[in-house]
Short mmCIF file of C-alpha atoms in Angstrom, two decimals:
data_model
loop_
_atom_site.label_atom_id
_atom_site.label_comp_id
_atom_site.label_asym_id
_atom_site.label_seq_id
_atom_site.Cartn_x
_atom_site.Cartn_y
_atom_site.Cartn_z
CA MET A 223 194.92 159.17 -137.38
CA THR A 224 195.18 162.91 -136.84
CA ALA A 225 191.76 163.35 -138.80
CA ASP A 226 190.54 160.53 -136.02
CA LEU A 227 192.03 162.67 -133.09
CA ALA A 228 190.62 166.12 -134.06
CA ALA A 229 186.86 164.62 -134.27
CA ALA A 230 187.03 162.73 -131.31
CA TYR A 231 188.12 166.51 -129.50
CA ALA A 232 185.77 168.38 -131.91
CA GLN A 233 182.97 165.27 -130.75
CA ALA A 234 183.79 166.14 -127.28
CA ALA A 235 183.87 170.04 -127.25
CA LEU A 236 179.78 169.38 -128.51
CA THR A 237 179.10 167.74 -125.47
CA HIS A 238 181.14 170.62 -122.82
CA PRO A 239 178.80 173.74 -123.06
CA GLY A 240 182.44 175.76 -121.34
CA VAL A 241 184.27 174.81 -124.52
CA ARG A 242 184.41 176.83 -127.39
CA GLY A 243 186.09 175.10 -129.54
CA VAL A 244 189.92 173.34 -130.96
CA VAL A 245 192.93 174.81 -131.22
CA PRO A 246 193.70 172.98 -135.10
CA VAL A 247 197.52 171.86 -133.58
CA GLY A 248 197.95 168.21 -134.80
CA GLU A 249 196.24 169.21 -138.01
CA ALA A 250 198.73 171.84 -138.74
CA PHE A 251 201.66 169.48 -138.17
CA MET A 252 199.65 166.98 -140.56
CA ARG A 253 199.60 170.00 -142.92
CA ALA A 254 203.46 170.65 -142.35
CA VAL A 255 204.09 167.37 -143.48
CA GLN A 256 202.36 167.05 -146.35
CA ALA A 257 202.96 169.96 -147.83
CA GLY A 258 206.62 169.00 -147.53
CA VAL A 259 207.49 172.23 -144.94
CA ALA A 260 207.93 169.10 -142.68
CA MET A 261 209.72 165.46 -142.87
CA ARG A 262 206.73 162.48 -143.51
CA ASN A 263 209.06 159.94 -140.89
CA PRO A 264 211.98 161.69 -138.19
CA PHE A 265 214.20 158.51 -138.63
CA GLU A 266 214.37 159.05 -141.82
CA PRO A 267 215.42 162.36 -142.43
CA THR A 268 214.12 164.28 -145.82
CA PRO A 269 216.33 167.55 -147.12
CA ARG A 270 214.79 170.54 -146.58
CA THR A 271 212.52 170.70 -144.71
CA VAL A 272 211.90 170.22 -140.76
CA ASP A 273 211.33 167.67 -137.97
CA LEU A 274 208.75 168.35 -135.73
CA TRP A 275 209.55 166.11 -132.87
CA TRP A 276 211.98 166.46 -130.09
CA PRO A 277 214.74 163.85 -130.96
CA GLU A 278 214.47 162.31 -127.58
CA ASP A 279 211.35 160.92 -127.51
CA ARG A 280 210.29 161.64 -130.83
CA PHE A 281 206.50 162.74 -128.80
CA HIS A 282 207.30 165.97 -127.61
CA PRO A 283 207.62 169.05 -130.48
CA SER A 284 211.03 169.85 -130.99
CA GLY A 285 211.79 173.94 -131.29
CA HIS A 286 210.28 173.95 -135.00
CA GLY A 287 207.01 171.66 -134.03
CA ALA A 288 206.64 174.08 -129.83
CA TYR A 289 206.77 177.24 -132.63
CA LEU A 290 204.37 175.74 -135.14
CA SER A 291 202.09 174.98 -132.27
CA GLY A 292 202.57 178.85 -130.34
CA LEU A 293 201.79 180.60 -133.73
CA VAL A 294 198.25 177.94 -134.51
CA MET A 295 196.96 178.89 -130.88
CA PHE A 296 198.59 182.11 -131.21
CA GLY A 297 196.11 182.98 -134.80
CA ALA A 298 192.84 180.88 -133.12
CA LEU A 299 193.19 182.78 -130.00
CA THR A 300 193.05 186.69 -131.31
CA GLY A 301 192.33 186.17 -134.70
CA ILE A 302 195.16 187.56 -136.00
CA ASP A 303 197.14 185.73 -139.46
CA PRO A 304 200.07 184.00 -138.03
CA ALA A 305 201.15 184.97 -142.11
CA SER A 306 201.75 188.76 -140.44
CA PHE A 307 204.99 187.81 -138.86
CA SER A 308 208.39 188.65 -141.05
CA ALA A 309 210.70 186.19 -141.69
CA THR A 310 213.18 187.69 -138.90
CA GLU A 311 210.31 187.08 -135.89
CA ARG A 312 212.08 187.00 -133.00
CA ALA A 313 210.85 183.55 -131.40
CA ALA A 314 211.74 181.82 -134.39
CA ARG A 315 215.15 183.34 -134.08
CA ALA A 316 215.51 182.51 -130.65
CA LEU A 317 214.83 178.56 -131.50
CA GLY A 318 217.41 178.81 -133.88
CA ILE A 319 214.80 178.90 -136.60
CA SER A 320 215.97 180.21 -140.03
CA ALA A 321 213.25 182.77 -141.91
CA VAL A 322 212.59 180.69 -144.87
CA GLN A 323 212.14 177.77 -141.93
CA ALA A 324 210.10 180.81 -139.99
CA LEU A 325 207.91 182.05 -143.29
CA GLN A 326 206.72 178.03 -144.24
CA LEU A 327 205.41 177.37 -140.56
CA GLN A 328 204.10 180.86 -140.40
CA TRP A 329 202.11 179.58 -144.09
CA VAL A 330 201.37 176.25 -142.73
CA ALA A 331 199.75 177.87 -139.39
CA SER A 332 197.78 180.26 -141.44
CA GLN A 333 196.50 178.10 -143.97
CA GLN A 334 195.38 175.08 -141.28
CA LEU A 335 193.66 178.00 -139.52
CA SER A 336 191.84 179.04 -141.99
CA ALA A 337 191.17 175.43 -143.42
CA SER A 338 189.63 174.63 -139.75
CA GLY A 339 187.31 177.64 -140.26
CA HIS A 340 188.85 180.34 -138.35
CA ALA A 341 188.61 184.18 -139.45
CA LEU A 342 192.07 185.77 -139.48
CA ARG A 343 193.11 190.08 -139.90
CA ALA A 344 196.10 190.22 -141.37
CA LEU A 345 198.27 193.01 -138.87
CA PRO A 346 201.29 193.53 -141.56
CA CYS A 347 202.75 195.76 -138.73
CA LEU A 348 203.80 192.94 -137.20
CA ALA A 349 206.15 192.34 -140.19
CA ALA A 350 207.97 195.62 -139.37
CA SER A 351 210.31 195.77 -136.78
CA GLN A 352 208.50 198.08 -134.96
CA PRO A 353 208.75 198.55 -130.70
CA ALA A 354 205.37 199.94 -130.77
CA ALA A 355 203.80 196.85 -132.69
CA THR A 356 201.31 195.04 -130.26
CA ALA A 357 198.49 193.23 -131.04
CA ASN A 358 195.86 194.61 -130.09
CA GLY A 359 196.45 197.54 -132.72
CA CYS A 360 200.37 198.18 -134.50
CA GLY A 361 201.55 201.62 -133.42
CA ALA A 362 199.69 202.07 -130.49
CA ARG A 363 202.39 203.75 -127.76
CA ALA A 364 202.85 203.86 -123.82
CA ARG A 365 201.93 207.06 -122.23
#
């Protein structure tokens, strides 16, 4: 189903000249499941995997799913590899995502973006806890 949806969205994007592409969030969710990072069946929890779905309705993303979505969107829009973040990335911490889970989801986002043809550049200084680190160039300081 994920592949069918991705193909339909890609086809729709081709028919609308104002659309530049489709961000592969659904494919990233599937990659997380296939890589053993996320549980396949949210009704049968699997040890050491994350649940990407909100437990109240199983249609909306959980904090883990929202974090993965955000990483994929960030990478697609900026061209910066989501794997440039560290295990202690602030958004992950704020969502209650462990350091190990943050790294796994960053890896999934990076892998999916690359597989979907997005050119990514690493920005290692994002992993450093520098207050001066910015998405447009680390070390840039406000004057």
